[in-house]
Amino acid sequence: MSGSSIGDNGAIILGESLKSNSTLTELDLSYSTIKATTVLSICNSLKFNSTITALHITPNEASSVLKQMLVANKTAKGLLCW
């Protein structure tokens, strides 16, 4: 999803789908247009996700919120940000 313009609705849909994800192990949100106000659904979903082990982000509006998600996620092993 690198470079995507996922937007508010896309972030909500992505967050909901991550709750039941059992195969995706990496999530690349680098260079995306996710806003801090809409990334909350992703953060909450990843609290319950046991398969995502790496998250790729770059400085964007949601970077700090996504970093906080790692504290709640028990399986994350990596964070890439520039």
Coordinates of N, CA and C in Angstrom, one line a residue:
M1 N 0.8 -1.2 0.0 CA 0.0 0.0 0.0 C 0.9 1.3 0.0
S2 N 2.1 1.1 -0.2 CA 3.0 2.2 -0.2 C 2.6 3.2 -1.3
G3 N 2.6 4.5 -0.9 CA 2.2 5.5 -1.8 C 0.7 5.7 -2.1
S4 N -0.1 4.9 -1.4 CA -1.5 5.0 -1.7 C -2.2 6.2 -1.1
S5 N -3.3 6.5 -1.7 CA -4.2 7.6 -1.1 C -5.4 6.9 -0.5
I6 N -5.2 6.1 0.5 CA -6.2 5.3 1.1 C -7.4 6.1 1.6
G7 N -7.1 7.3 2.2 CA -8.2 8.2 2.7 C -8.9 7.6 3.9
D8 N -9.8 8.4 4.4 CA -10.6 8.1 5.6 C -11.3 6.8 5.5
N9 N -12.1 6.6 4.5 CA -12.9 5.4 4.3 C -12.1 4.2 4.1
G10 N -11.0 4.3 3.4 CA -10.1 3.2 3.2 C -9.4 2.7 4.5
A11 N -9.1 3.7 5.3 CA -8.4 3.4 6.6 C -9.4 2.6 7.5
I12 N -10.6 3.0 7.5 CA -11.6 2.3 8.3 C -11.8 0.9 7.8
I13 N -11.9 0.7 6.5 CA -12.1 -0.6 6.0 C -10.9 -1.5 6.2
L14 N -9.7 -0.9 6.0 CA -8.4 -1.6 6.3 C -8.4 -2.1 7.8
G15 N -8.7 -1.2 8.7 CA -8.7 -1.5 10.1 C -9.6 -2.6 10.4
E16 N -10.8 -2.6 9.9 CA -11.8 -3.7 10.1 C -11.3 -5.0 9.6
S17 N -10.7 -5.0 8.4 CA -10.2 -6.3 7.8 C -9.0 -6.8 8.6
L18 N -8.2 -6.0 9.2 CA -7.1 -6.5 10.0 C -7.5 -7.2 11.2
K19 N -8.7 -7.0 11.7 CA -9.2 -7.7 12.9 C -9.2 -9.2 12.6
S20 N -9.6 -9.6 11.4 CA -9.7 -11.0 11.1 C -8.6 -11.5 10.2
N21 N -7.6 -10.7 10.0 CA -6.5 -11.2 9.1 C -5.7 -12.3 9.8
S22 N -5.4 -13.3 9.0 CA -4.6 -14.4 9.5 C -3.4 -14.8 8.6
T23 N -3.2 -14.0 7.6 CA -2.1 -14.3 6.6 C -1.1 -13.1 6.4
L24 N -1.6 -11.9 6.4 CA -0.7 -10.8 6.2 C 0.3 -10.6 7.3
T25 N 1.6 -10.5 7.0 CA 2.6 -10.4 8.0 C 3.3 -9.0 8.0
E26 N 3.2 -8.3 6.9 CA 3.8 -7.0 6.8 C 2.8 -6.0 6.2
L27 N 2.8 -4.8 6.8 CA 2.0 -3.7 6.3 C 2.8 -2.5 5.9
D28 N 2.8 -2.1 4.7 CA 3.6 -1.0 4.2 C 2.7 0.2 3.9
L29 N 2.7 1.1 4.8 CA 1.9 2.4 4.7 C 2.8 3.6 4.4
S30 N 4.0 3.3 3.9 CA 5.0 4.4 3.6 C 4.4 5.3 2.5
Y31 N 4.6 6.5 2.6 CA 4.2 7.5 1.6 C 2.7 7.5 1.3
S32 N 1.9 7.1 2.3 CA 0.5 7.1 2.1 C -0.1 8.4 2.6
T33 N -1.4 8.6 2.4 CA -2.1 9.8 2.8 C -2.9 9.6 4.0
I34 N -2.6 8.6 4.8 CA -3.4 8.3 6.0 C -3.2 9.5 7.0
K35 N -4.3 10.0 7.5 CA -4.3 11.0 8.5 C -4.3 10.5 9.9
A36 N -3.8 11.2 10.8 CA -3.7 10.7 12.2 C -5.1 10.5 12.8
T37 N -6.1 11.3 12.4 CA -7.4 11.2 12.9 C -8.1 9.9 12.4
T38 N -7.7 9.4 11.3 CA -8.4 8.2 10.7 C -7.6 6.9 11.0
V39 N -6.4 7.0 11.4 CA -5.6 5.8 11.6 C -6.0 5.1 12.9
L40 N -6.8 5.6 13.7 CA -7.2 5.0 15.0 C -7.8 3.6 14.8
S41 N -8.6 3.4 13.7 CA -9.2 2.1 13.5 C -8.1 1.1 13.2
I42 N -7.1 1.5 12.5 CA -6.0 0.5 12.2 C -5.2 0.2 13.5
C43 N -5.0 1.2 14.3 CA -4.3 1.0 15.6 C -5.1 0.0 16.5
N44 N -6.3 0.3 16.6 CA -7.2 -0.6 17.5 C -7.3 -2.0 16.9
S45 N -7.3 -2.2 15.7 CA -7.4 -3.5 15.1 C -6.1 -4.3 15.3
L46 N -5.0 -3.6 15.1 CA -3.7 -4.3 15.3 C -3.4 -4.7 16.7
K47 N -4.1 -4.1 17.7 CA -4.0 -4.6 19.1 C -4.4 -6.1 19.2
F48 N -5.3 -6.5 18.3 CA -5.8 -7.9 18.3 C -5.3 -8.7 17.2
N49 N -4.4 -8.2 16.4 CA -3.9 -8.9 15.3 C -2.6 -9.7 15.7
S50 N -2.5 -11.0 15.4 CA -1.4 -11.7 15.8 C -0.5 -12.1 14.7
T51 N -0.7 -11.6 13.5 CA 0.1 -12.0 12.3 C 1.0 -10.9 11.8
I52 N 0.6 -9.6 12.0 CA 1.4 -8.5 11.5 C 2.7 -8.5 12.3
T53 N 3.8 -8.6 11.7 CA 5.1 -8.5 12.5 C 6.0 -7.4 12.0
A54 N 5.6 -6.7 10.9 CA 6.4 -5.6 10.5 C 5.5 -4.5 9.9
L55 N 5.8 -3.3 10.3 CA 5.1 -2.1 9.8 C 6.0 -1.1 9.2
H56 N 5.8 -0.7 8.0 CA 6.7 0.2 7.3 C 6.0 1.6 7.1
I57 N 6.6 2.6 7.7 CA 6.0 3.9 7.6 C 7.1 4.9 7.4
T58 N 6.7 6.1 6.9 CA 7.7 7.2 6.7 C 7.0 8.4 7.4
P59 N 7.7 9.4 7.7 CA 7.1 10.6 8.3 C 5.9 11.1 7.5
N60 N 4.8 10.9 8.0 CA 3.5 11.4 7.4 C 2.6 11.8 8.6
E61 N 1.5 12.3 8.3 CA 0.6 12.8 9.4 C 0.3 11.7 10.4
A62 N 0.3 10.4 10.1 CA 0.0 9.4 11.0 C 1.1 8.7 11.7
S63 N 2.4 9.0 11.3 CA 3.5 8.3 11.8 C 3.6 8.1 13.3
S64 N 3.4 9.2 14.0 CA 3.5 9.1 15.5 C 2.4 8.2 16.1
V65 N 1.2 8.3 15.5 CA 0.1 7.4 16.0 C 0.4 6.0 15.7
L66 N 0.9 5.7 14.5 CA 1.3 4.3 14.2 C 2.4 3.8 15.0
K67 N 3.3 4.6 15.4 CA 4.4 4.2 16.3 C 3.8 3.8 17.7
Q68 N 2.8 4.5 18.1 CA 2.2 4.2 19.4 C 1.5 2.8 19.3
M69 N 1.0 2.5 18.2 CA 0.3 1.2 18.0 C 1.2 0.0 18.3
L70 N 2.5 0.2 18.0 CA 3.5 -0.9 18.3 C 3.6 -1.2 19.7
V71 N 3.4 -0.3 20.6 CA 3.4 -0.6 22.0 C 2.3 -1.6 22.4
A72 N 1.1 -1.4 21.8 CA 0.0 -2.3 22.1 C 0.0 -3.6 21.3
N73 N 0.7 -3.7 20.2 CA 0.8 -4.9 19.4 C 1.9 -5.8 19.9
K74 N 1.5 -7.0 20.2 CA 2.4 -8.0 20.9 C 3.3 -8.7 19.9
T75 N 3.0 -8.7 18.6 CA 3.7 -9.5 17.6 C 4.7 -8.7 16.7
A76 N 4.5 -7.4 16.8 CA 5.4 -6.6 15.9 C 6.8 -6.7 16.2
K77 N 7.6 -7.0 15.2 CA 9.1 -7.2 15.4 C 9.9 -6.1 14.7
G78 N 9.2 -5.3 13.9 CA 10.0 -4.3 13.2 C 9.2 -3.0 12.9
L79 N 9.9 -1.9 12.8 CA 9.3 -0.7 12.4 C 10.4 0.0 11.5
L80 N 10.0 0.4 10.3 CA 10.9 1.1 9.4 C 10.3 2.5 9.2
C81 N 11.1 3.5 9.5 CA 10.6 4.9 9.2 C 11.9 5.7 9.0
W82 N 11.7 6.7 8.1 CA 12.8 7.6 7.7 C 12.4 9.0 8.1

